[in-house]
Amino acid sequence: MRRKDATQSFLPLTPAMFHILLALADGEKHGYAILKEVARRTEGKVRLSAGTLYGNLARLERSGMIAESGRRPAIGLDDERRRYYRLTPFGREVALAEARRMEEALSQARAKLLIHKPQTT
Amino acid sequence: MPQSQPSRSQKFFRILLRLFPFDFRGNYGGEMAGLFDEQHREVEQQGGRIGLLRLWTEAIWGILRTAPREHWDILRQDCLCAFRIMQNNRGFTAIAVLTLALGIGANTAIFSAVDAVLLRPLPYSQGQQLVFIREQARKVGVDDIQWSVPEIKDYRRQNDVLSALVEYHSMSFTLFGHGDPDRVKTGVVSWNYFDVLGVRPLLGRSFRPEDDRIGAPPVLLLSNEYWRAKFGADPNVVGQTFEMNDKVHTVIGVLPAIPQYPRDNDVYMPTSACPFRSSKEMIESRDGHMMEVFGRLKPGVTLGQAQADFSTIASRLESEYPKSYPANLGYAVAVAPLKQTLSHGAQPTLLALLAAAVFVLLIACANVANLTLSRMAKREREFAVRTALGAGRIRLLRQLLTESFLLALLGAAAGLLLAYVSLPLLTDFAARLSPRAREIRIDSGVLWFTLLVAFGSSIVFGSISALFSRVNLNAGLKEGATASGTGRSQNRVRSVLVVSQVAFSFVLLIGAGLMLRSLVKMLQVNPGFVSQRVLAMRINFNWSKYKTADRYPELGKKLVDRIETEPGVISAAVASSYPLQPELLSGGPSLNSFQIEGRPLGPGEAPPIADTVDVSPAFFRTLGIPLIRGREFQPSDDAKESKIAVINQAMQRRFWPDEDPLGKRVSFDDGKNWWRIVGVVGDVRDLGLDRKPALQAYVCLAQGGGVGTLLVRTAMDPAGMGDSLTRAVHEVDPTTAVSEVLTLDRARSESLSSPRTTASLLGLFAALALVIATAGIGGILALMVSQRVHEIGIRMALGAPPSEVLVMILRQGLLLASLGVAIGFGGALVLTGLVKSLVFEVTPTDPVTFVAVPLVFITAAVVASYVPARRAASIDPVVALRCE
């Protein structure tokens, strides 16, 4: 399968998957950090449970969108149970494609005057 | 840092994590637990109970949503992987699926019959409340006497346990107005018969009380089968009129397809429409036994209570009417569930066949386990690689079980197809055992059973192969690890499997052997008459035209005289019944108690009972029944002479063992008339080749009696003479209906159809088992030879001749077979007791069978071992040693 086709085959992403990819976009994180980041960024609107988070992490890992990071923090700061995840280039591509898909949908909604453009003052 | 004890919430969360697949837990379980602990701590610190509740709700919901998806993902992967593997190993897959299909198909087919006949509730509403009630004369061993009208009235009025008691009897009448005179089997029933059974007509209405009053306009209900066969399922048949017994009968409805018991009828009429049942004599005579009785228990009444109530009424009647119920007969009434009555004849056969089918399945499973084990040896490297890549043992076992289940599922699908194809044959077979056979079908219950069997089989053969391959999972990557040490332990497992296959097959083969021997004995038994070139046809005089029985002998004589003028006819006779007549086998003979002149019965002594047949003079000659002494009936014997009878040898042996019975007199009507014995004829097995000849008395038809059949001995094959003989009958009387034209050879062969089919099915199962088991022996020896090439090479290099190697391998094959035979021998001795009721003149430990079957097995084992043994003997030591 061509890379582009492979990217498309994952779209649309579930909201949880998209938020996880976004959380990893600015650097590798462990599970709890991902969860906190998603809650902070969405002002608590998206709350991931442990089951949902790791179910999605397993799925993203299997499909090659994220990978376990080999790097670990300094010994004093490390919790050995924690694993760190990073976004792979393929994961970044999929997240980008999903963002574009959403953008397109949004602009269509605007064209149909379903929602208004943000007003400039 | 020492680990602190986990809190209750931590423990509970870890328990929840068990819902995830093993591998998922291994990968993420620790992290998830850690993450949950942190969340829990944080919420606790914030001090909110609502927060904790929310956390738990989200956690539990998240796990419940995610875990099934993970399981499903794994299953999907395993299935895809399994299909790929199957595609790459088409030979193995085909053999495994076919083997399982035979096992599962046999079970599905037999189970569909067991389910329909023995398990499913009756297709009547509240069928468990329905009972069948018999009158019995226990002291003389008669367990099913029909009822008279006064008896039915008494029991109906006096019982407190039934919500309704209905009667039934079946007669054949001639129906005019729809093509040729058609002889229809007519069920004569109480008006509420179908209401009591809970059967609503498919079309039209059921009987009403006014239909059952004497003098009511006659009405008919058509059976579903008759309606389809004769009227092409025409719904406009309701309201049509036909002539029967000189009266116009109106069709008022059509019945749904229901099991009819005790026999299938074409039409049903209320009692008032039957000229015999509605006659004054029948209504008044306590001794006019003609009807069967069914009842519906009142809600809450048990069978025991019903039996007690009926027994009380029986003893009351016994003392009230001592003439009708002499104490020496042992009058009693037995109440039995209708469901049991309908199926008890089929139970031993069907259960024996189900057991045989289960054996075939076990053998099939052992065989597939063996095949899988052989393949496991080839897949060791694959598993080792997967283990090295992180797949856990449980993950691999799961994969193996998924593969097994898919194989079994494919086998089940093919088996279902086999069962479906064999259904018409099976129904035909079961119909000889139970009227419920028509209910046999593959429905959701049978489908669930098949699925369960497939699942069970996959567990059996999947876990055997998975468990015994586990040993190798870590050894595979080692250089040259082609199964040496582990191979030996696997060989042991394979040998055990082969031995058990042989043992199970042996038991099956013994069962089939016993049935076959019993069938051969039945075929060889002397029936007491010569069945070749005799045609029998049922004769039904128009009841309404010949109202008095004294016309029958005269009409019978006319028929015989006319038939004897037909070209190709050697002799002809009429009689009330003939040996092995299908109706006689299902309905039973005409039994009469009698007394011997000069031998009064002692107090309480039961009177003797004989099977009486009314026959015309040429009867014995036509059937080839030998005259032993005295004389046959002659054309000159007529009603004016004193009554005479001919008895069979069994009756002579029983009552006049050391005397000449000729000239002795017996009475069948309490001394009103006396029949002088004028001859003794040979014994005839008229009720079945497997039944001992009954005590039989033949009475001279010319002196009164019933005509039921015409028997014709011909010079050539009589099968094609039915039409010309029917024409001849119609020349004598066009209103006489002729039916059931059958050669005696055919009747004889049909009387054996049930044991023949049982023997064939068991034989088929046993043959399958034998083939599978011997293939198993051949397979394991071939594998052993391929594993021992090196060792055999050394032996031969050291001077062992090929013949010694050949014998060595043959010996191994024989050892496996002998072990299996020995175990099977023990099993067979225990289990064949179960088929005791199915075999004739063969003991369950029949020496011939128990000698022949091991010989068959040993021969088969030698043949199966010969191919690998030859291969071993032809090994070139130089090549073998160089290979290593």
PDB file of N, CA, C and O in Angstrom, chain B residues 423-476:
ATOM      1  N   LEU B 423     -30.709 -36.514   5.712  1.00  0.00           N
ATOM      2  CA  LEU B 423     -31.937 -36.368   6.494  1.00  0.00           C
ATOM      3  C   LEU B 423     -33.132 -37.187   5.962  1.00  0.00           C
ATOM      4  O   LEU B 423     -33.809 -37.853   6.754  1.00  0.00           O
ATOM      5  N   PRO B 424     -33.395 -37.168   4.647  1.00  0.00           N
ATOM      6  CA  PRO B 424     -34.540 -37.955   4.169  1.00  0.00           C
ATOM      7  C   PRO B 424     -34.393 -39.444   4.487  1.00  0.00           C
ATOM      8  O   PRO B 424     -35.347 -40.093   4.920  1.00  0.00           O
ATOM      9  N   LEU B 425     -33.166 -39.969   4.315  1.00  0.00           N
ATOM     10  CA  LEU B 425     -32.927 -41.391   4.624  1.00  0.00           C
ATOM     11  C   LEU B 425     -33.153 -41.659   6.100  1.00  0.00           C
ATOM     12  O   LEU B 425     -33.767 -42.660   6.489  1.00  0.00           O
ATOM     13  N   LEU B 426     -32.628 -40.755   6.907  1.00  0.00           N
ATOM     14  CA  LEU B 426     -32.723 -40.922   8.360  1.00  0.00           C
ATOM     15  C   LEU B 426     -34.183 -40.874   8.807  1.00  0.00           C
ATOM     16  O   LEU B 426     -34.623 -41.679   9.635  1.00  0.00           O
ATOM     17  N   THR B 427     -34.948 -39.952   8.230  1.00  0.00           N
ATOM     18  CA  THR B 427     -36.360 -39.815   8.594  1.00  0.00           C
ATOM     19  C   THR B 427     -37.111 -41.097   8.230  1.00  0.00           C
ATOM     20  O   THR B 427     -37.917 -41.603   8.998  1.00  0.00           O
ATOM     21  N   ASP B 428     -36.784 -41.616   7.037  1.00  0.00           N
ATOM     22  CA  ASP B 428     -37.415 -42.831   6.576  1.00  0.00           C
ATOM     23  C   ASP B 428     -37.129 -43.981   7.551  1.00  0.00           C
ATOM     24  O   ASP B 428     -38.011 -44.765   7.906  1.00  0.00           O
ATOM     25  N   PHE B 429     -35.890 -44.033   8.000  1.00  0.00           N
ATOM     26  CA  PHE B 429     -35.475 -45.084   8.943  1.00  0.00           C
ATOM     27  C   PHE B 429     -36.189 -44.913  10.277  1.00  0.00           C
ATOM     28  O   PHE B 429     -36.766 -45.848  10.831  1.00  0.00           O
ATOM     29  N   ALA B 430     -36.168 -43.672  10.797  1.00  0.00           N
ATOM     30  CA  ALA B 430     -36.744 -43.429  12.124  1.00  0.00           C
ATOM     31  C   ALA B 430     -38.253 -43.619  12.106  1.00  0.00           C
ATOM     32  O   ALA B 430     -38.852 -43.937  13.130  1.00  0.00           O
ATOM     33  N   ALA B 431     -38.872 -43.440  10.919  1.00  0.00           N
ATOM     34  CA  ALA B 431     -40.326 -43.588  10.842  1.00  0.00           C
ATOM     35  C   ALA B 431     -40.749 -45.007  11.193  1.00  0.00           C
ATOM     36  O   ALA B 431     -41.870 -45.249  11.607  1.00  0.00           O
ATOM     37  N   ARG B 432     -39.824 -45.955  11.025  1.00  0.00           N
ATOM     38  CA  ARG B 432     -40.154 -47.341  11.396  1.00  0.00           C
ATOM     39  C   ARG B 432     -40.094 -47.530  12.906  1.00  0.00           C
ATOM     40  O   ARG B 432     -40.534 -48.538  13.428  1.00  0.00           O
ATOM     41  N   LEU B 433     -39.492 -46.569  13.583  1.00  0.00           N
ATOM     42  CA  LEU B 433     -39.327 -46.704  15.025  1.00  0.00           C
ATOM     43  C   LEU B 433     -40.295 -45.833  15.816  1.00  0.00           C
ATOM     44  O   LEU B 433     -40.664 -46.164  16.929  1.00  0.00           O
ATOM     45  N   SER B 434     -40.669 -44.690  15.241  1.00  0.00           N
ATOM     46  CA  SER B 434     -41.533 -43.787  15.998  1.00  0.00           C
ATOM     47  C   SER B 434     -42.313 -42.882  15.046  1.00  0.00           C
ATOM     48  O   SER B 434     -41.775 -42.415  14.044  1.00  0.00           O
ATOM     49  N   PRO B 435     -43.599 -42.598  15.393  1.00  0.00           N
ATOM     50  CA  PRO B 435     -44.363 -41.686  14.535  1.00  0.00           C
ATOM     51  C   PRO B 435     -43.843 -40.253  14.600  1.00  0.00           C
ATOM     52  O   PRO B 435     -44.281 -39.404  13.839  1.00  0.00           O
ATOM     53  N   ARG B 436     -42.922 -39.990  15.547  1.00  0.00           N
ATOM     54  CA  ARG B 436     -42.409 -38.625  15.652  1.00  0.00           C
ATOM     55  C   ARG B 436     -41.308 -38.347  14.628  1.00  0.00           C
ATOM     56  O   ARG B 436     -40.755 -37.243  14.590  1.00  0.00           O
ATOM     57  N   ALA B 437     -40.980 -39.350  13.798  1.00  0.00           N
ATOM     58  CA  ALA B 437     -39.883 -39.175  12.840  1.00  0.00           C
ATOM     59  C   ALA B 437     -40.122 -37.993  11.918  1.00  0.00           C
ATOM     60  O   ALA B 437     -39.183 -37.336  11.490  1.00  0.00           O
ATOM     61  N   ARG B 438     -41.399 -37.701  11.642  1.00  0.00           N
ATOM     62  CA  ARG B 438     -41.682 -36.602  10.709  1.00  0.00           C
ATOM     63  C   ARG B 438     -41.214 -35.263  11.270  1.00  0.00           C
ATOM     64  O   ARG B 438     -41.124 -34.287  10.545  1.00  0.00           O
ATOM     65  N   GLU B 439     -40.943 -35.224  12.583  1.00  0.00           N
ATOM     66  CA  GLU B 439     -40.490 -33.954  13.174  1.00  0.00           C
ATOM     67  C   GLU B 439     -38.987 -33.748  13.022  1.00  0.00           C
ATOM     68  O   GLU B 439     -38.460 -32.725  13.422  1.00  0.00           O
ATOM     69  N   ILE B 440     -38.289 -34.749  12.469  1.00  0.00           N
ATOM     70  CA  ILE B 440     -36.834 -34.619  12.347  1.00  0.00           C
ATOM     71  C   ILE B 440     -36.490 -33.500  11.378  1.00  0.00           C
ATOM     72  O   ILE B 440     -36.967 -33.472  10.248  1.00  0.00           O
ATOM     73  N   ARG B 441     -35.715 -32.566  11.844  1.00  0.00           N
ATOM     74  CA  ARG B 441     -35.243 -31.483  10.963  1.00  0.00           C
ATOM     75  C   ARG B 441     -34.019 -30.853  11.615  1.00  0.00           C
ATOM     76  O   ARG B 441     -33.722 -31.091  12.782  1.00  0.00           O
ATOM     77  N   ILE B 442     -33.332 -30.052  10.801  1.00  0.00           N
ATOM     78  CA  ILE B 442     -32.173 -29.359  11.362  1.00  0.00           C
ATOM     79  C   ILE B 442     -32.635 -27.965  11.746  1.00  0.00           C
ATOM     80  O   ILE B 442     -32.832 -27.109  10.901  1.00  0.00           O
ATOM     81  N   ASP B 443     -32.897 -27.782  13.034  1.00  0.00           N
ATOM     82  CA  ASP B 443     -33.389 -26.489  13.487  1.00  0.00           C
ATOM     83  C   ASP B 443     -32.327 -25.815  14.364  1.00  0.00           C
ATOM     84  O   ASP B 443     -31.196 -26.282  14.446  1.00  0.00           O
ATOM     85  N   SER B 444     -32.714 -24.727  15.013  1.00  0.00           N
ATOM     86  CA  SER B 444     -31.710 -23.981  15.774  1.00  0.00           C
ATOM     87  C   SER B 444     -31.118 -24.848  16.885  1.00  0.00           C
ATOM     88  O   SER B 444     -29.925 -24.759  17.177  1.00  0.00           O
ATOM     89  N   GLY B 445     -31.946 -25.714  17.490  1.00  0.00           N
ATOM     90  CA  GLY B 445     -31.425 -26.579  18.555  1.00  0.00           C
ATOM     91  C   GLY B 445     -30.310 -27.474  18.031  1.00  0.00           C
ATOM     92  O   GLY B 445     -29.256 -27.617  18.654  1.00  0.00           O
ATOM     93  N   VAL B 446     -30.548 -28.064  16.851  1.00  0.00           N
ATOM     94  CA  VAL B 446     -29.542 -28.955  16.262  1.00  0.00           C
ATOM     95  C   VAL B 446     -28.297 -28.145  15.872  1.00  0.00           C
ATOM     96  O   VAL B 446     -27.163 -28.592  16.069  1.00  0.00           O
ATOM     97  N   LEU B 447     -28.521 -26.920  15.362  1.00  0.00           N
ATOM     98  CA  LEU B 447     -27.373 -26.082  14.987  1.00  0.00           C
ATOM     99  C   LEU B 447     -26.520 -25.757  16.206  1.00  0.00           C
ATOM    100  O   LEU B 447     -25.284 -25.823  16.160  1.00  0.00           O
ATOM    101  N   TRP B 448     -27.163 -25.439  17.320  1.00  0.00           N
ATOM    102  CA  TRP B 448     -26.411 -25.178  18.550  1.00  0.00           C
ATOM    103  C   TRP B 448     -25.624 -26.410  18.975  1.00  0.00           C
ATOM    104  O   TRP B 448     -24.480 -26.317  19.412  1.00  0.00           O
ATOM    105  N   PHE B 449     -26.291 -27.566  18.841  1.00  0.00           N
ATOM    106  CA  PHE B 449     -25.616 -28.816  19.206  1.00  0.00           C
ATOM    107  C   PHE B 449     -24.363 -28.987  18.348  1.00  0.00           C
ATOM    108  O   PHE B 449     -23.292 -29.312  18.845  1.00  0.00           O
ATOM    109  N   THR B 450     -24.515 -28.746  17.035  1.00  0.00           N
ATOM    110  CA  THR B 450     -23.381 -28.904  16.123  1.00  0.00           C
ATOM    111  C   THR B 450     -22.239 -27.957  16.517  1.00  0.00           C
ATOM    112  O   THR B 450     -21.072 -28.341  16.550  1.00  0.00           O
ATOM    113  N   LEU B 451     -22.633 -26.721  16.840  1.00  0.00           N
ATOM    114  CA  LEU B 451     -21.621 -25.731  17.228  1.00  0.00           C
ATOM    115  C   LEU B 451     -20.912 -26.181  18.508  1.00  0.00           C
ATOM    116  O   LEU B 451     -19.689 -26.082  18.638  1.00  0.00           O
ATOM    117  N   LEU B 452     -21.711 -26.702  19.429  1.00  0.00           N
ATOM    118  CA  LEU B 452     -21.149 -27.169  20.700  1.00  0.00           C
ATOM    119  C   LEU B 452     -20.197 -28.339  20.458  1.00  0.00           C
ATOM    120  O   LEU B 452     -19.103 -28.413  21.044  1.00  0.00           O
ATOM    121  N   VAL B 453     -20.623 -29.255  19.567  1.00  0.00           N
ATOM    122  CA  VAL B 453     -19.775 -30.407  19.250  1.00  0.00           C
ATOM    123  C   VAL B 453     -18.476 -29.928  18.602  1.00  0.00           C
ATOM    124  O   VAL B 453     -17.379 -30.392  18.944  1.00  0.00           O
ATOM    125  N   ALA B 454     -18.598 -28.944  17.695  1.00  0.00           N
ATOM    126  CA  ALA B 454     -17.399 -28.417  17.035  1.00  0.00           C
ATOM    127  C   ALA B 454     -16.482 -27.788  18.070  1.00  0.00           C
ATOM    128  O   ALA B 454     -15.259 -28.023  18.075  1.00  0.00           O
ATOM    129  N   PHE B 455     -17.060 -27.017  18.982  1.00  0.00           N
ATOM    130  CA  PHE B 455     -16.266 -26.360  20.012  1.00  0.00           C
ATOM    131  C   PHE B 455     -15.597 -27.420  20.901  1.00  0.00           C
ATOM    132  O   PHE B 455     -14.392 -27.363  21.150  1.00  0.00           O
ATOM    133  N   GLY B 456     -16.401 -28.403  21.341  1.00  0.00           N
ATOM    134  CA  GLY B 456     -15.861 -29.465  22.194  1.00  0.00           C
ATOM    135  C   GLY B 456     -14.737 -30.214  21.484  1.00  0.00           C
ATOM    136  O   GLY B 456     -13.676 -30.457  22.072  1.00  0.00           O
ATOM    137  N   SER B 457     -14.952 -30.544  20.197  1.00  0.00           N
ATOM    138  CA  SER B 457     -13.923 -31.289  19.460  1.00  0.00           C
ATOM    139  C   SER B 457     -12.648 -30.467  19.372  1.00  0.00           C
ATOM    140  O   SER B 457     -11.550 -30.984  19.555  1.00  0.00           O
ATOM    141  N   SER B 458     -12.816 -29.148  19.087  1.00  0.00           N
ATOM    142  CA  SER B 458     -11.614 -28.337  18.932  1.00  0.00           C
ATOM    143  C   SER B 458     -10.852 -28.263  20.252  1.00  0.00           C
ATOM    144  O   SER B 458      -9.630 -28.251  20.273  1.00  0.00           O
ATOM    145  N   ILE B 459     -11.597 -28.249  21.363  1.00  0.00           N
ATOM    146  CA  ILE B 459     -10.924 -28.238  22.670  1.00  0.00           C
ATOM    147  C   ILE B 459     -10.157 -29.554  22.837  1.00  0.00           C
ATOM    148  O   ILE B 459      -9.002 -29.564  23.261  1.00  0.00           O
ATOM    149  N   VAL B 460     -10.815 -30.676  22.448  1.00  0.00           N
ATOM    150  CA  VAL B 460     -10.162 -31.975  22.642  1.00  0.00           C
ATOM    151  C   VAL B 460      -8.889 -32.068  21.798  1.00  0.00           C
ATOM    152  O   VAL B 460      -7.785 -32.219  22.336  1.00  0.00           O
ATOM    153  N   PHE B 461      -9.023 -31.897  20.476  1.00  0.00           N
ATOM    154  CA  PHE B 461      -7.809 -32.130  19.690  1.00  0.00           C
ATOM    155  C   PHE B 461      -6.860 -30.942  19.738  1.00  0.00           C
ATOM    156  O   PHE B 461      -5.653 -31.099  19.665  1.00  0.00           O
ATOM    157  N   GLY B 462      -7.434 -29.734  19.923  1.00  0.00           N
ATOM    158  CA  GLY B 462      -6.567 -28.547  20.006  1.00  0.00           C
ATOM    159  C   GLY B 462      -5.709 -28.580  21.244  1.00  0.00           C
ATOM    160  O   GLY B 462      -4.502 -28.315  21.191  1.00  0.00           O
ATOM    161  N   SER B 463      -6.305 -28.936  22.399  1.00  0.00           N
ATOM    162  CA  SER B 463      -5.500 -28.888  23.613  1.00  0.00           C
ATOM    163  C   SER B 463      -4.496 -30.027  23.647  1.00  0.00           C
ATOM    164  O   SER B 463      -3.388 -29.856  24.151  1.00  0.00           O
ATOM    165  N   ILE B 464      -4.856 -31.177  23.074  1.00  0.00           N
ATOM    166  CA  ILE B 464      -3.867 -32.272  23.054  1.00  0.00           C
ATOM    167  C   ILE B 464      -2.632 -31.813  22.279  1.00  0.00           C
ATOM    168  O   ILE B 464      -1.504 -31.889  22.780  1.00  0.00           O
ATOM    169  N   SER B 465      -2.879 -31.270  21.076  1.00  0.00           N
ATOM    170  CA  SER B 465      -1.714 -30.874  20.282  1.00  0.00           C
ATOM    171  C   SER B 465      -0.992 -29.690  20.918  1.00  0.00           C
ATOM    172  O   SER B 465       0.238 -29.637  20.940  1.00  0.00           O
ATOM    173  N   ALA B 466      -1.758 -28.743  21.493  1.00  0.00           N
ATOM    174  CA  ALA B 466      -1.111 -27.567  22.095  1.00  0.00           C
ATOM    175  C   ALA B 466      -0.304 -27.968  23.322  1.00  0.00           C
ATOM    176  O   ALA B 466       0.845 -27.555  23.487  1.00  0.00           O
ATOM    177  N   LEU B 467      -0.894 -28.795  24.169  1.00  0.00           N
ATOM    178  CA  LEU B 467      -0.210 -29.152  25.420  1.00  0.00           C
ATOM    179  C   LEU B 467       1.082 -29.913  25.149  1.00  0.00           C
ATOM    180  O   LEU B 467       2.109 -29.666  25.773  1.00  0.00           O
ATOM    181  N   PHE B 468       1.010 -30.844  24.197  1.00  0.00           N
ATOM    182  CA  PHE B 468       2.197 -31.668  24.000  1.00  0.00           C
ATOM    183  C   PHE B 468       3.223 -31.020  23.085  1.00  0.00           C
ATOM    184  O   PHE B 468       4.325 -31.507  22.953  1.00  0.00           O
ATOM    185  N   SER B 469       2.841 -29.913  22.469  1.00  0.00           N
ATOM    186  CA  SER B 469       3.848 -29.212  21.672  1.00  0.00           C
ATOM    187  C   SER B 469       4.574 -28.203  22.541  1.00  0.00           C
ATOM    188  O   SER B 469       5.652 -27.769  22.209  1.00  0.00           O
ATOM    189  N   ARG B 470       3.984 -27.826  23.671  1.00  0.00           N
ATOM    190  CA  ARG B 470       4.546 -26.798  24.534  1.00  0.00           C
ATOM    191  C   ARG B 470       5.984 -27.117  24.904  1.00  0.00           C
ATOM    192  O   ARG B 470       6.830 -26.253  25.007  1.00  0.00           O
ATOM    193  N   VAL B 471       6.242 -28.396  25.068  1.00  0.00           N
ATOM    194  CA  VAL B 471       7.571 -28.854  25.452  1.00  0.00           C
ATOM    195  C   VAL B 471       8.632 -28.275  24.514  1.00  0.00           C
ATOM    196  O   VAL B 471       9.729 -27.941  24.921  1.00  0.00           O
ATOM    197  N   ASN B 472       8.245 -28.136  23.264  1.00  0.00           N
ATOM    198  CA  ASN B 472       9.261 -27.786  22.270  1.00  0.00           C
ATOM    199  C   ASN B 472       9.404 -26.301  22.032  1.00  0.00           C
ATOM    200  O   ASN B 472      10.265 -25.889  21.282  1.00  0.00           O
ATOM    201  N   LEU B 473       8.508 -25.520  22.612  1.00  0.00           N
ATOM    202  CA  LEU B 473       8.467 -24.132  22.176  1.00  0.00           C
ATOM    203  C   LEU B 473       9.797 -23.420  22.335  1.00  0.00           C
ATOM    204  O   LEU B 473      10.126 -22.533  21.569  1.00  0.00           O
ATOM    205  N   ASN B 474      10.578 -23.797  23.336  1.00  0.00           N
ATOM    206  CA  ASN B 474      11.839 -23.087  23.523  1.00  0.00           C
ATOM    207  C   ASN B 474      13.013 -23.782  22.860  1.00  0.00           C
ATOM    208  O   ASN B 474      14.096 -23.240  22.784  1.00  0.00           O
ATOM    209  N   ALA B 475      12.774 -25.001  22.430  1.00  0.00           N
ATOM    210  CA  ALA B 475      13.907 -25.763  21.906  1.00  0.00           C
ATOM    211  C   ALA B 475      14.104 -25.558  20.412  1.00  0.00           C
ATOM    212  O   ALA B 475      15.154 -25.852  19.875  1.00  0.00           O
ATOM    213  N   GLY B 476      13.100 -25.024  19.778  1.00  0.00           N
ATOM    214  CA  GLY B 476      13.093 -24.971  18.325  1.00  0.00           C
ATOM    215  C   GLY B 476      14.253 -24.246  17.672  1.00  0.00           C
ATOM    216  O   GLY B 476      14.692 -24.616  16.598  1.00  0.00           O
TER     217      GLY B 476
END
